[in-house]
PDB file of C-alpha atoms and ligand atoms in Angstrom:
ATOM      1  CA  UNK A 245       5.393 -22.668   5.748  1.00 71.00           C
ATOM      2  CA  UNK A 246       1.960 -21.064   6.162  1.00 80.00           C
ATOM      3  CA  UNK A 247       1.209 -18.192   3.823  1.00 95.00           C
ATOM      4  CA  UNK A 248       1.312 -14.791   5.632  1.00 98.00           C
ATOM      5  CA  UNK A 249      -2.225 -13.781   4.607  1.00 97.00           C
ATOM      6  CA  UNK A 250      -3.707 -17.097   5.869  1.00 97.00           C
ATOM      7  CA  UNK A 251      -1.681 -16.744   9.069  1.00 97.00           C
ATOM      8  CA  UNK A 252      -3.097 -13.231   9.645  1.00 98.00           C
ATOM      9  CA  UNK A 253      -6.667 -14.389   9.060  1.00 97.00           C
ATOM     10  CA  UNK A 254      -6.176 -17.391  11.362  1.00 97.00           C
ATOM     11  CA  UNK A 255      -4.685 -15.272  14.193  1.00 98.00           C
ATOM     12  CA  UNK A 256      -7.491 -12.738  13.797  1.00 98.00           C
ATOM     13  CA  UNK A 257     -10.258 -15.379  13.964  1.00 97.00           C
ATOM     14  CA  UNK A 258      -8.764 -17.045  17.040  1.00 98.00           C
ATOM     15  CA  UNK A 259      -8.329 -13.748  18.902  1.00 98.00           C
ATOM     16  CA  UNK A 260     -11.741 -12.510  17.833  1.00 98.00           C
ATOM     17  CA  UNK A 261     -13.472 -15.570  19.332  1.00 98.00           C
ATOM     18  CA  UNK A 262     -11.439 -15.318  22.576  1.00 98.00           C
ATOM     19  CA  UNK A 263     -12.041 -11.597  23.032  1.00 98.00           C
ATOM     20  CA  UNK A 264     -15.738 -11.873  22.187  1.00 97.00           C
ATOM     21  CA  UNK A 265     -16.140 -14.351  25.073  1.00 97.00           C
ATOM     22  CA  UNK A 266     -14.247 -11.995  27.392  1.00 98.00           C
ATOM     23  CA  UNK A 267     -16.565  -9.169  26.347  1.00 98.00           C
ATOM     24  CA  UNK A 268     -19.643 -11.325  27.044  1.00 97.00           C
ATOM     25  CA  UNK A 269     -18.318 -12.174  30.522  1.00 97.00           C
ATOM     26  CA  UNK A 270     -17.479  -8.534  31.162  1.00 97.00           C
ATOM     27  CA  UNK A 271     -21.036  -7.500  30.270  1.00 97.00           C
ATOM     28  CA  UNK A 272     -22.475 -10.287  32.495  1.00 97.00           C
ATOM     29  CA  UNK A 273     -20.337  -9.195  35.478  1.00 97.00           C
ATOM     30  CA  UNK A 274     -20.967  -5.492  34.827  1.00 97.00           C
ATOM     31  CA  UNK A 275     -17.251  -4.592  34.769  1.00 95.00           C
ATOM     32  CA  UNK A 276     -15.133  -2.479  32.413  1.00 95.00           C
ATOM     33  CA  UNK A 277     -11.763  -3.910  31.356  1.00 96.00           C
ATOM     34  CA  UNK A 278     -10.088  -1.322  29.150  1.00 97.00           C
ATOM     35  CA  UNK A 279      -7.419  -3.735  27.843  1.00 97.00           C
ATOM     36  CA  UNK A 280     -10.111  -6.128  26.592  1.00 97.00           C
ATOM     37  CA  UNK A 281     -12.194  -3.263  25.164  1.00 98.00           C
ATOM     38  CA  UNK A 282      -9.190  -1.862  23.253  1.00 97.00           C
ATOM     39  CA  UNK A 283      -8.327  -5.269  21.850  1.00 97.00           C
ATOM     40  CA  UNK A 284     -11.949  -5.838  20.785  1.00 98.00           C
ATOM     41  CA  UNK A 285     -12.078  -2.399  19.187  1.00 98.00           C
ATOM     42  CA  UNK A 286      -8.998  -3.003  17.010  1.00 97.00           C
ATOM     43  CA  UNK A 287     -10.242  -6.476  16.069  1.00 98.00           C
ATOM     44  CA  UNK A 288     -13.600  -5.034  14.973  1.00 98.00           C
ATOM     45  CA  UNK A 289     -11.794  -2.487  12.783  1.00 97.00           C
ATOM     46  CA  UNK A 290      -9.635  -5.197  11.219  1.00 97.00           C
ATOM     47  CA  UNK A 291     -12.759  -7.355  10.724  1.00 97.00           C
ATOM     48  CA  UNK A 292     -14.064  -4.756   8.244  1.00 96.00           C
ATOM     49  CA  UNK A 293     -11.130  -5.651   5.951  1.00 95.00           C
ATOM     50  CA  UNK A 294     -11.678  -9.373   6.263  1.00 94.00           C
ATOM     51  CA  UNK A 295     -15.456  -9.302   5.843  1.00 95.00           C
ATOM     52  CA  UNK A 296     -15.756  -7.086   2.785  1.00 93.00           C
ATOM     53  CA  UNK A 297     -14.865  -8.564  -0.628  1.00 89.00           C
ATOM     54  CA  UNK A 298     -13.215  -5.367  -1.840  1.00 87.00           C
ATOM     55  CA  UNK A 299     -11.426  -4.803   1.474  1.00 92.00           C
ATOM     56  CA  UNK A 300     -10.047  -8.331   1.584  1.00 94.00           C
ATOM     57  CA  UNK A 301      -8.997  -8.168  -2.035  1.00 93.00           C
ATOM     58  CA  UNK A 302      -7.005  -4.950  -1.426  1.00 93.00           C
ATOM     59  CA  UNK A 303      -5.522  -6.337   1.802  1.00 95.00           C
ATOM     60  CA  UNK A 304      -4.318  -9.568   0.171  1.00 95.00           C
ATOM     61  CA  UNK A 305      -3.841  -8.360  -3.438  1.00 94.00           C
ATOM     62  CA  UNK A 306      -2.512 -11.721  -4.613  1.00 95.00           C
ATOM     63  CA  UNK A 307       0.457 -11.381  -2.229  1.00 96.00           C
ATOM     64  CA  UNK A 308       1.714  -8.288  -4.058  1.00 97.00           C
ATOM     65  CA  UNK A 309       3.211  -6.707  -0.922  1.00 98.00           C
ATOM     66  CA  UNK A 310       5.207  -9.816  -0.061  1.00 98.00           C
ATOM     67  CA  UNK A 311       6.393 -10.076  -3.668  1.00 98.00           C
ATOM     68  CA  UNK A 312       7.857  -6.564  -3.327  1.00 98.00           C
ATOM     69  CA  UNK A 313       9.424  -7.415   0.047  1.00 98.00           C
ATOM     70  CA  UNK A 314      11.044 -10.526  -1.484  1.00 98.00           C
ATOM     71  CA  UNK A 315      12.489  -8.477  -4.371  1.00 98.00           C
ATOM     72  CA  UNK A 316      14.183  -6.180  -1.835  1.00 98.00           C
ATOM     73  CA  UNK A 317      16.299  -9.096  -0.503  1.00 98.00           C
ATOM     74  CA  UNK A 318      15.595  -8.162   3.109  1.00 98.00           C
ATOM     75  CA  UNK A 319      18.114  -9.650   5.533  1.00 98.00           C
ATOM     76  CA  UNK A 320      18.414  -9.865   9.337  1.00 98.00           C
ATOM     77  CA  UNK A 321      18.770  -6.428  10.936  1.00 98.00           C
ATOM     78  CA  UNK A 322      17.701  -4.459   7.840  1.00 98.00           C
ATOM     79  CA  UNK A 323      15.937  -1.143   8.437  1.00 98.00           C
ATOM     80  CA  UNK A 324      13.203  -0.832   5.820  1.00 98.00           C
ATOM     81  CA  UNK A 325      11.485   2.498   5.143  1.00 98.00           C
ATOM     82  CA  UNK A 326       7.853   2.136   3.985  1.00 98.00           C
ATOM     83  CA  UNK A 327       7.022   5.405   2.231  1.00 98.00           C
ATOM     84  CA  UNK A 328       3.288   6.212   2.129  1.00 98.00           C
ATOM     85  CA  UNK A 329       2.470   3.298   4.430  1.00 98.00           C
ATOM     86  CA  UNK A 330      -1.313   3.934   4.544  1.00 98.00           C
ATOM     87  CA  UNK A 331      -3.041   1.302   6.681  1.00 97.00           C
ATOM     88  CA  UNK A 332       0.318  -0.411   7.123  1.00 98.00           C
ATOM     89  CA  UNK A 333      -0.260  -3.582   5.127  1.00 98.00           C
ATOM     90  CA  UNK A 334       3.119  -3.611   3.382  1.00 98.00           C
ATOM     91  CA  UNK A 335       5.084  -3.250   6.623  1.00 98.00           C
ATOM     92  CA  UNK A 336       2.825  -5.526   8.657  1.00 98.00           C
ATOM     93  CA  UNK A 337       2.821  -8.362   6.129  1.00 98.00           C
ATOM     94  CA  UNK A 338       6.567  -8.023   5.465  1.00 98.00           C
ATOM     95  CA  UNK A 339       7.346  -7.771   9.211  1.00 98.00           C
ATOM     96  CA  UNK A 340       5.574 -11.089   9.819  1.00 98.00           C
ATOM     97  CA  UNK A 341       7.645 -12.782   7.111  1.00 98.00           C
ATOM     98  CA  UNK A 342      10.907 -10.931   7.832  1.00 98.00           C
ATOM     99  CA  UNK A 343      10.702 -10.947  11.616  1.00 98.00           C
ATOM    100  CA  UNK A 344      14.407 -10.041  12.034  1.00 98.00           C
ATOM    101  CA  UNK A 345      14.106  -6.783  10.066  1.00 98.00           C
ATOM    102  CA  UNK A 346      12.578  -3.446  11.162  1.00 98.00           C
ATOM    103  CA  UNK A 347       9.904  -1.558   9.229  1.00 98.00           C
ATOM    104  CA  UNK A 348       9.367   2.203   9.518  1.00 98.00           C
ATOM    105  CA  UNK A 349       6.114   3.377   7.931  1.00 98.00           C
ATOM    106  CA  UNK A 350       5.863   7.059   7.005  1.00 98.00           C
ATOM    107  CA  UNK A 351       2.337   8.271   6.340  1.00 98.00           C
ATOM    108  CA  UNK A 352       0.728  11.709   6.066  1.00 98.00           C
ATOM    109  CA  UNK A 353      -2.815  10.811   7.109  1.00 97.00           C
ATOM    110  CA  UNK A 354      -4.556   9.486  10.196  1.00 97.00           C
ATOM    111  CA  UNK A 355      -4.110   5.981   8.743  1.00 97.00           C
ATOM    112  CA  UNK A 356      -0.681   5.936  10.444  1.00 98.00           C
ATOM    113  CA  UNK A 357      -2.454   5.410  13.787  1.00 97.00           C
ATOM    114  CA  UNK A 358      -4.691   2.649  12.421  1.00 97.00           C
ATOM    115  CA  UNK A 359      -1.593   0.819  11.175  1.00 98.00           C
ATOM    116  CA  UNK A 360      -0.110   0.791  14.697  1.00 98.00           C
ATOM    117  CA  UNK A 361      -3.331  -0.695  16.046  1.00 98.00           C
ATOM    118  CA  UNK A 362      -3.357  -3.453  13.410  1.00 98.00           C
ATOM    119  CA  UNK A 363       0.296  -4.287  14.182  1.00 98.00           C
ATOM    120  CA  UNK A 364      -0.697  -4.878  17.819  1.00 98.00           C
ATOM    121  CA  UNK A 365      -3.176  -7.597  16.773  1.00 98.00           C
ATOM    122  CA  UNK A 366      -0.240  -9.596  15.428  1.00 98.00           C
ATOM    123  CA  UNK A 367       2.038  -8.789  18.376  1.00 97.00           C
ATOM    124  CA  UNK A 368       4.596  -7.132  16.102  1.00 98.00           C
ATOM    125  CA  UNK A 369       7.587  -5.436  17.714  1.00 97.00           C
ATOM    126  CA  UNK A 370       9.411  -4.665  14.478  1.00 98.00           C
ATOM    127  CA  UNK A 371       7.036  -2.110  12.922  1.00 98.00           C
ATOM    128  CA  UNK A 372       6.786   1.632  13.636  1.00 98.00           C
ATOM    129  CA  UNK A 373       4.235   3.950  12.032  1.00 98.00           C
ATOM    130  CA  UNK A 374       4.955   7.663  11.998  1.00 98.00           C
ATOM    131  CA  UNK A 375       3.023  10.718  10.859  1.00 98.00           C
ATOM    132  CA  UNK A 376       5.700  12.276   8.638  1.00 98.00           C
ATOM    133  CA  UNK A 377       5.789  13.913   5.229  1.00 98.00           C
ATOM    134  CA  UNK A 378       7.763  11.778   2.751  1.00 98.00           C
ATOM    135  CA  UNK A 379       9.342  14.927   1.252  1.00 98.00           C
ATOM    136  CA  UNK A 380      11.063  15.872   4.472  1.00 98.00           C
ATOM    137  CA  UNK A 381      11.601  12.977   6.839  1.00 98.00           C
ATOM    138  CA  UNK A 382      13.198  13.639  10.224  1.00 98.00           C
ATOM    139  CA  UNK A 383      15.689  10.777   9.858  1.00 98.00           C
ATOM    140  CA  UNK A 384      19.483  11.022   9.764  1.00 98.00           C
ATOM    141  CA  UNK A 385      21.136  10.477   6.364  1.00 98.00           C
ATOM    142  CA  UNK A 386      22.087   6.956   5.178  1.00 98.00           C
ATOM    143  CA  UNK A 387      20.074   5.270   7.931  1.00 98.00           C
ATOM    144  CA  UNK A 388      17.930   2.797   5.945  1.00 98.00           C
ATOM    145  CA  UNK A 389      18.978  -0.320   4.045  1.00 98.00           C
ATOM    146  CA  UNK A 390      15.858  -0.491   1.864  1.00 98.00           C
ATOM    147  CA  UNK A 391      12.924   1.752   0.928  1.00 98.00           C
ATOM    148  CA  UNK A 392       9.568   0.464  -0.318  1.00 98.00           C
ATOM    149  CA  UNK A 393       6.725   2.321  -2.015  1.00 98.00           C
ATOM    150  CA  UNK A 394       3.754   0.032  -2.369  1.00 98.00           C
ATOM    151  CA  UNK A 395       0.962   1.567  -4.494  1.00 98.00           C
ATOM    152  CA  UNK A 396       1.893   4.921  -2.964  1.00 98.00           C
ATOM    153  CA  UNK A 397       4.106   6.667  -5.526  1.00 98.00           C
ATOM    154  CA  UNK A 398       1.315   8.411  -7.475  1.00 98.00           C
ATOM    155  CA  UNK A 399      -0.384   9.389  -4.208  1.00 98.00           C
ATOM    156  CA  UNK A 400       2.747  11.184  -3.062  1.00 98.00           C
ATOM    157  CA  UNK A 401       4.007  12.636  -6.383  1.00 98.00           C
ATOM    158  CA  UNK A 402       1.801  13.538  -9.333  1.00 96.00           C
ATOM    159  CA  UNK A 403       4.449  15.169 -11.546  1.00 96.00           C
ATOM    160  CA  UNK A 404       8.109  14.872 -12.483  1.00 97.00           C
ATOM    161  CA  UNK A 405       9.254  17.754 -10.309  1.00 98.00           C
ATOM    162  CA  UNK A 406       7.740  16.146  -7.209  1.00 98.00           C
ATOM    163  CA  UNK A 407       9.075  12.709  -8.162  1.00 98.00           C
ATOM    164  CA  UNK A 408      12.580  14.182  -8.288  1.00 98.00           C
ATOM    165  CA  UNK A 409      12.130  15.841  -4.887  1.00 98.00           C
ATOM    166  CA  UNK A 410      10.804  12.625  -3.357  1.00 98.00           C
ATOM    167  CA  UNK A 411      13.620  10.461  -4.749  1.00 98.00           C
ATOM    168  CA  UNK A 412      16.249  12.991  -3.577  1.00 98.00           C
ATOM    169  CA  UNK A 413      14.875  12.677  -0.034  1.00 98.00           C
ATOM    170  CA  UNK A 414      14.764   8.872  -0.219  1.00 98.00           C
ATOM    171  CA  UNK A 415      18.329   8.904  -1.628  1.00 98.00           C
ATOM    172  CA  UNK A 416      19.429  10.932   1.402  1.00 98.00           C
ATOM    173  CA  UNK A 417      18.068   8.501   3.990  1.00 98.00           C
ATOM    174  CA  UNK A 418      19.227   5.332   2.179  1.00 98.00           C
ATOM    175  CA  UNK A 419      22.666   3.895   2.855  1.00 97.00           C
ATOM    176  CA  UNK A 420      25.132   3.659  -0.051  1.00 96.00           C
ATOM    177  CA  UNK A 421      24.070   0.788  -2.343  1.00 96.00           C
ATOM    178  CA  UNK A 422      20.692   0.709  -0.552  1.00 98.00           C
ATOM    179  CA  UNK A 423      17.688  -0.439  -2.605  1.00 98.00           C
ATOM    180  CA  UNK A 424      14.449   1.299  -3.449  1.00 98.00           C
ATOM    181  CA  UNK A 425      11.517  -0.932  -4.491  1.00 98.00           C
ATOM    182  CA  UNK A 426       8.400   0.469  -6.118  1.00 98.00           C
ATOM    183  CA  UNK A 427       5.180  -1.419  -6.877  1.00 98.00           C
ATOM    184  CA  UNK A 428       2.842   0.830  -8.804  1.00 98.00           C
ATOM    185  CA  UNK A 429       0.012   0.566 -11.351  1.00 98.00           C
ATOM    186  CA  UNK A 430       1.427   2.710 -14.172  1.00 98.00           C
ATOM    187  CA  UNK A 431      -0.237   4.282 -17.202  1.00 97.00           C
ATOM    188  CA  UNK A 432       0.942   1.433 -19.448  1.00 97.00           C
ATOM    189  CA  UNK A 433      -0.506  -1.237 -17.154  1.00 98.00           C
ATOM    190  CA  UNK A 434      -4.020  -0.461 -18.414  1.00 97.00           C
ATOM    191  CA  UNK A 435      -5.003  -1.856 -21.845  1.00 95.00           C
ATOM    192  CA  UNK A 436      -5.696   0.206 -24.985  1.00 93.00           C
ATOM    193  CA  UNK A 437      -6.429   3.849 -24.204  1.00 91.00           C
ATOM    194  CA  UNK A 438      -7.815   3.179 -20.712  1.00 95.00           C
ATOM    195  CA  UNK A 439      -4.744   4.493 -18.849  1.00 96.00           C
ATOM    196  CA  UNK A 440      -4.969   7.845 -20.655  1.00 95.00           C
ATOM    197  CA  UNK A 441      -8.735   8.065 -20.037  1.00 95.00           C
ATOM    198  CA  UNK A 442      -8.295   7.303 -16.342  1.00 95.00           C
ATOM    199  CA  UNK A 443      -5.448   9.809 -16.014  1.00 95.00           C
ATOM    200  CA  UNK A 444      -7.615  12.501 -17.640  1.00 93.00           C
ATOM    201  CA  UNK A 445     -10.397  11.697 -15.186  1.00 94.00           C
ATOM    202  CA  UNK A 446      -8.189  12.740 -12.265  1.00 94.00           C
ATOM    203  CA  UNK A 447      -8.042  16.224 -13.827  1.00 91.00           C
ATOM    204  CA  UNK A 448     -11.709  16.215 -14.787  1.00 92.00           C
ATOM    205  CA  UNK A 449     -12.661  15.428 -11.183  1.00 92.00           C
ATOM    206  CA  UNK A 450      -9.962  17.760  -9.732  1.00 90.00           C
ATOM    207  CA  UNK A 451      -8.348  14.983  -7.700  1.00 85.00           C
ATOM    208  CA  UNK A 452      -4.971  16.267  -6.579  1.00 85.00           C
ATOM    209  CA  UNK A 453      -3.607  13.372  -4.574  1.00 93.00           C
ATOM    210  CA  UNK A 454      -3.610  10.563  -7.127  1.00 95.00           C
ATOM    211  CA  UNK A 455      -2.768  10.032 -10.795  1.00 97.00           C
ATOM    212  CA  UNK A 456      -1.260   7.449 -13.157  1.00 97.00           C
ATOM    213  CA  UNK A 457       2.453   7.959 -13.755  1.00 98.00           C
ATOM    214  CA  UNK A 458       4.257   6.545 -16.800  1.00 98.00           C
ATOM    215  CA  UNK A 459       7.139   4.077 -16.652  1.00 98.00           C
ATOM    216  CA  UNK A 460       9.376   6.534 -18.506  1.00 98.00           C
ATOM    217  CA  UNK A 461       8.573   9.312 -16.032  1.00 98.00           C
ATOM    218  CA  UNK A 462       9.457   7.153 -12.997  1.00 98.00           C
ATOM    219  CA  UNK A 463      12.567   5.548 -14.512  1.00 98.00           C
ATOM    220  CA  UNK A 464      13.940   8.884 -15.756  1.00 98.00           C
ATOM    221  CA  UNK A 465      13.383  10.474 -12.408  1.00 98.00           C
ATOM    222  CA  UNK A 466      15.152   7.624 -10.577  1.00 98.00           C
ATOM    223  CA  UNK A 467      18.123   7.901 -12.938  1.00 98.00           C
ATOM    224  CA  UNK A 468      18.251  11.680 -12.590  1.00 98.00           C
ATOM    225  CA  UNK A 469      18.387  11.353  -8.803  1.00 98.00           C
ATOM    226  CA  UNK A 470      21.308   8.885  -8.917  1.00 98.00           C
ATOM    227  CA  UNK A 471      19.681   5.493  -8.766  1.00 98.00           C
ATOM    228  CA  UNK A 472      20.686   2.595 -11.042  1.00 98.00           C
ATOM    229  CA  UNK A 473      17.707   0.619 -12.302  1.00 98.00           C
ATOM    230  CA  UNK A 474      18.367  -3.049 -11.600  1.00 97.00           C
ATOM    231  CA  UNK A 475      15.010  -4.722 -12.248  1.00 98.00           C
ATOM    232  CA  UNK A 476      11.686  -3.938 -13.924  1.00 98.00           C
ATOM    233  CA  UNK A 477       8.874  -6.467 -13.961  1.00 98.00           C
ATOM    234  CA  UNK A 478       5.195  -6.456 -14.871  1.00 98.00           C
ATOM    235  CA  UNK A 479       2.874  -8.540 -12.681  1.00 97.00           C
ATOM    236  CA  UNK A 480      -0.600  -9.446 -13.939  1.00 97.00           C
ATOM    237  CA  UNK A 481      -3.412  -9.700 -11.409  1.00 96.00           C
ATOM    238  CA  UNK A 482      -6.006 -12.408 -11.903  1.00 92.00           C
ATOM    239  CA  UNK A 483      -9.452 -11.537 -10.680  1.00 81.00           C
ATOM    240  CA  UNK A 484      -9.507  -7.754 -10.969  1.00 88.00           C
ATOM    241  CA  UNK A 485     -11.785  -5.239 -12.660  1.00 91.00           C
ATOM    242  CA  UNK A 486     -15.491  -5.045 -13.334  1.00 93.00           C
ATOM    243  CA  UNK A 487     -17.601  -5.736 -16.384  1.00 94.00           C
ATOM    244  CA  UNK A 488     -17.787  -2.733 -18.725  1.00 94.00           C
ATOM    245  CA  UNK A 489     -21.558  -2.552 -18.091  1.00 93.00           C
ATOM    246  CA  UNK A 490     -20.713  -1.375 -14.547  1.00 93.00           C
ATOM    247  CA  UNK A 491     -18.227   1.283 -15.760  1.00 94.00           C
ATOM    248  CA  UNK A 492     -20.326   4.374 -15.023  1.00 93.00           C
ATOM    249  CA  UNK A 493     -21.271   3.349 -11.495  1.00 93.00           C
ATOM    250  CA  UNK A 494     -17.755   2.063 -10.698  1.00 93.00           C
ATOM    251  CA  UNK A 495     -15.804   5.053 -12.036  1.00 95.00           C
ATOM    252  CA  UNK A 496     -18.169   7.650 -10.594  1.00 94.00           C
ATOM    253  CA  UNK A 497     -17.848   5.961  -7.212  1.00 93.00           C
ATOM    254  CA  UNK A 498     -14.041   5.702  -7.484  1.00 93.00           C
ATOM    255  CA  UNK A 499     -13.512   9.305  -8.584  1.00 94.00           C
ATOM    256  CA  UNK A 500     -16.387  10.628  -6.419  1.00 93.00           C
ATOM    257  CA  UNK A 501     -17.628  12.788  -9.274  1.00 94.00           C
ATOM    258  CA  UNK A 502     -20.245  12.780 -12.067  1.00 94.00           C
ATOM    259  CA  UNK A 503     -18.711  11.794 -15.409  1.00 92.00           C
ATOM    260  CA  UNK A 504     -19.897  12.901 -18.868  1.00 89.00           C
ATOM    261  CA  UNK A 505     -21.395  10.049 -20.940  1.00 90.00           C
ATOM    262  CA  UNK A 506     -18.960  10.588 -23.862  1.00 88.00           C
ATOM    263  CA  UNK A 507     -16.163   9.216 -21.647  1.00 89.00           C
ATOM    264  CA  UNK A 508     -17.860   5.825 -21.645  1.00 89.00           C
ATOM    265  CA  UNK A 509     -18.232   5.675 -25.432  1.00 87.00           C
ATOM    266  CA  UNK A 510     -14.456   6.198 -25.807  1.00 88.00           C
ATOM    267  CA  UNK A 511     -13.552   3.214 -23.572  1.00 91.00           C
ATOM    268  CA  UNK A 512     -12.709   0.289 -25.849  1.00 88.00           C
ATOM    269  CA  UNK A 513     -12.027  -2.439 -23.290  1.00 92.00           C
ATOM    270  CA  UNK A 514     -14.566  -5.031 -22.182  1.00 90.00           C
ATOM    271  CA  UNK A 515     -13.652  -4.590 -18.524  1.00 94.00           C
ATOM    272  CA  UNK A 516     -13.008  -1.534 -16.423  1.00 95.00           C
ATOM    273  CA  UNK A 517     -10.205  -1.124 -13.866  1.00 95.00           C
ATOM    274  CA  UNK A 518      -9.001   1.590 -11.483  1.00 95.00           C
ATOM    275  CA  UNK A 519      -5.600   2.371  -9.967  1.00 95.00           C
ATOM    276  CA  UNK A 520      -6.373   0.442  -6.758  1.00 93.00           C
ATOM    277  CA  UNK A 521      -7.796  -2.503  -8.717  1.00 93.00           C
ATOM    278  CA  UNK A 522      -5.558  -2.666 -11.818  1.00 96.00           C
ATOM    279  CA  UNK A 523      -5.184  -5.467 -14.372  1.00 97.00           C
ATOM    280  CA  UNK A 524      -1.414  -5.322 -13.894  1.00 97.00           C
ATOM    281  CA  UNK A 525       1.229  -3.364 -11.974  1.00 98.00           C
ATOM    282  CA  UNK A 526       4.930  -2.686 -12.352  1.00 98.00           C
ATOM    283  CA  UNK A 527       7.754  -3.455  -9.937  1.00 98.00           C
ATOM    284  CA  UNK A 528      10.884  -1.306 -10.216  1.00 98.00           C
ATOM    285  CA  UNK A 529      13.971  -2.038  -8.126  1.00 98.00           C
ATOM    286  CA  UNK A 530      16.793   0.508  -8.185  1.00 98.00           C
ATOM    287  CA  UNK A 531      20.055   0.855  -6.288  1.00 98.00           C
ATOM    288  CA  UNK A 532      21.451   4.056  -4.784  1.00 98.00           C
ATOM    289  CA  UNK A 533      24.715   4.992  -6.496  1.00 96.00           C
ATOM    290  CA  UNK A 534      27.381   5.847  -3.962  1.00 84.00           C
ATOM    291  CA  UNK A 535      28.872   9.272  -4.684  1.00 77.00           C
TER     292      UNK A 535
HETATM  293  C1  SAM B 178      -2.542   3.763  -1.481  1.00 58.81           C
HETATM  294  S1  SAM B 178      -1.907   4.298   0.020  1.00 58.81           S
HETATM  295  C2  SAM B 178      -0.578   3.200   0.368  1.00 58.81           C
HETATM  296  C3  SAM B 178      -0.894   1.766   0.594  1.00 58.81           C
HETATM  297  C4  SAM B 178       0.079   1.048   1.487  1.00 58.81           C
HETATM  298  N1  SAM B 178       1.454   1.258   1.074  1.00 58.81           N
HETATM  299  C5  SAM B 178      -0.239  -0.432   1.588  1.00 58.81           C
HETATM  300  O1  SAM B 178       0.680  -1.281   1.656  1.00 58.81           O
HETATM  301  O2  SAM B 178      -1.441  -0.762   1.666  1.00 58.81           O
HETATM  302  C6  SAM B 178      -0.939   5.722  -0.356  1.00 58.81           C
HETATM  303  C7  SAM B 178      -0.645   6.576   0.861  1.00 58.81           C
HETATM  304  O3  SAM B 178       0.294   7.591   0.580  1.00 58.81           O
HETATM  305  C8  SAM B 178       0.037   8.618   1.541  1.00 58.81           C
HETATM  306  N2  SAM B 178       0.728   9.876   1.193  1.00 58.81           N
HETATM  307  C9  SAM B 178       0.398  10.783   0.232  1.00 58.81           C
HETATM  308  N3  SAM B 178       1.262  11.819   0.253  1.00 58.81           N
HETATM  309  C10 SAM B 178       2.164  11.567   1.248  1.00 58.81           C
HETATM  310  C11 SAM B 178       3.300  12.264   1.749  1.00 58.81           C
HETATM  311  N4  SAM B 178       3.691  13.441   1.227  1.00 58.81           N
HETATM  312  N5  SAM B 178       3.993  11.700   2.768  1.00 58.81           N
HETATM  313  C12 SAM B 178       3.602  10.515   3.308  1.00 58.81           C
HETATM  314  N6  SAM B 178       2.530   9.812   2.870  1.00 58.81           N
HETATM  315  C13 SAM B 178       1.820  10.331   1.856  1.00 58.81           C
HETATM  316  C14 SAM B 178      -1.475   8.750   1.495  1.00 58.81           C
HETATM  317  O4  SAM B 178      -1.964   9.390   2.659  1.00 58.81           O
HETATM  318  C15 SAM B 178      -1.901   7.286   1.365  1.00 58.81           C
HETATM  319  O5  SAM B 178      -2.288   6.737   2.591  1.00 58.81           O
END
């Protein structure tokens, strides 16, 4: 069976060529066809992901999103909540593979609307993207079979108190014995002291909507909110990171802030990574205890 990422690229290229010809004809005839213009507009936006090295890398991420979907044992008819769905790549990729399940993305930025546009390119009818706050979701209790957080946990919760609040809300909307799956670059996934340095940089640069959480912090919080941990796995990524000589430029760009030179003398790795481009990430699967 064709790999989902290759399938998406192939569908995009075919549609892009077709729609480009329609646009050329439209210009020649001097007409305006809004359906064609809308399709071209969403294809051009998606093209930015495919054409940029960094964009494509994040979009495909060595199949990390599909690995998480597989670990959740999604079956026909499952309702899967995608918490912090961003541009929608977890739900979109998983919805292509698991076409008999339904994916509900919850996202607190304008990216929720972009995700809906991308889903249209692939003709998906089993994804929904909603502008909701993950801490208070307007869903009935026990509605979802699975919940997924792909690289979103430390964007939503930066401390233990918030983690507890988030997991209590996810517990509420999950059915009894429902699964929560988290893929997240954690503090320990960065070698030597790099995780600690990077975490400190979030404070140095006053970035409030991202950090590096520790495995202990996440696991303890899941247990405290009545989840049983059933699987923890570390996945190494192959071609990530930059040479240490690029550290200053890379980190200053990532954190959007000027960094003091002493930070760079304390880094004792020969490569530099960031949370969105980590050397490794952790998958945690936990089951809701029925009360
Ligand atoms: C790194 S992105 C997620 C990537 C996405 N899951 C994927 O598959 O590509 C993390 C997202 O969490 C969202 N987020 C942060 N706080 C949130 C909240 N309270 N409720 C919902 N989404 C939130 C951010 O807006 C951001 O888009």
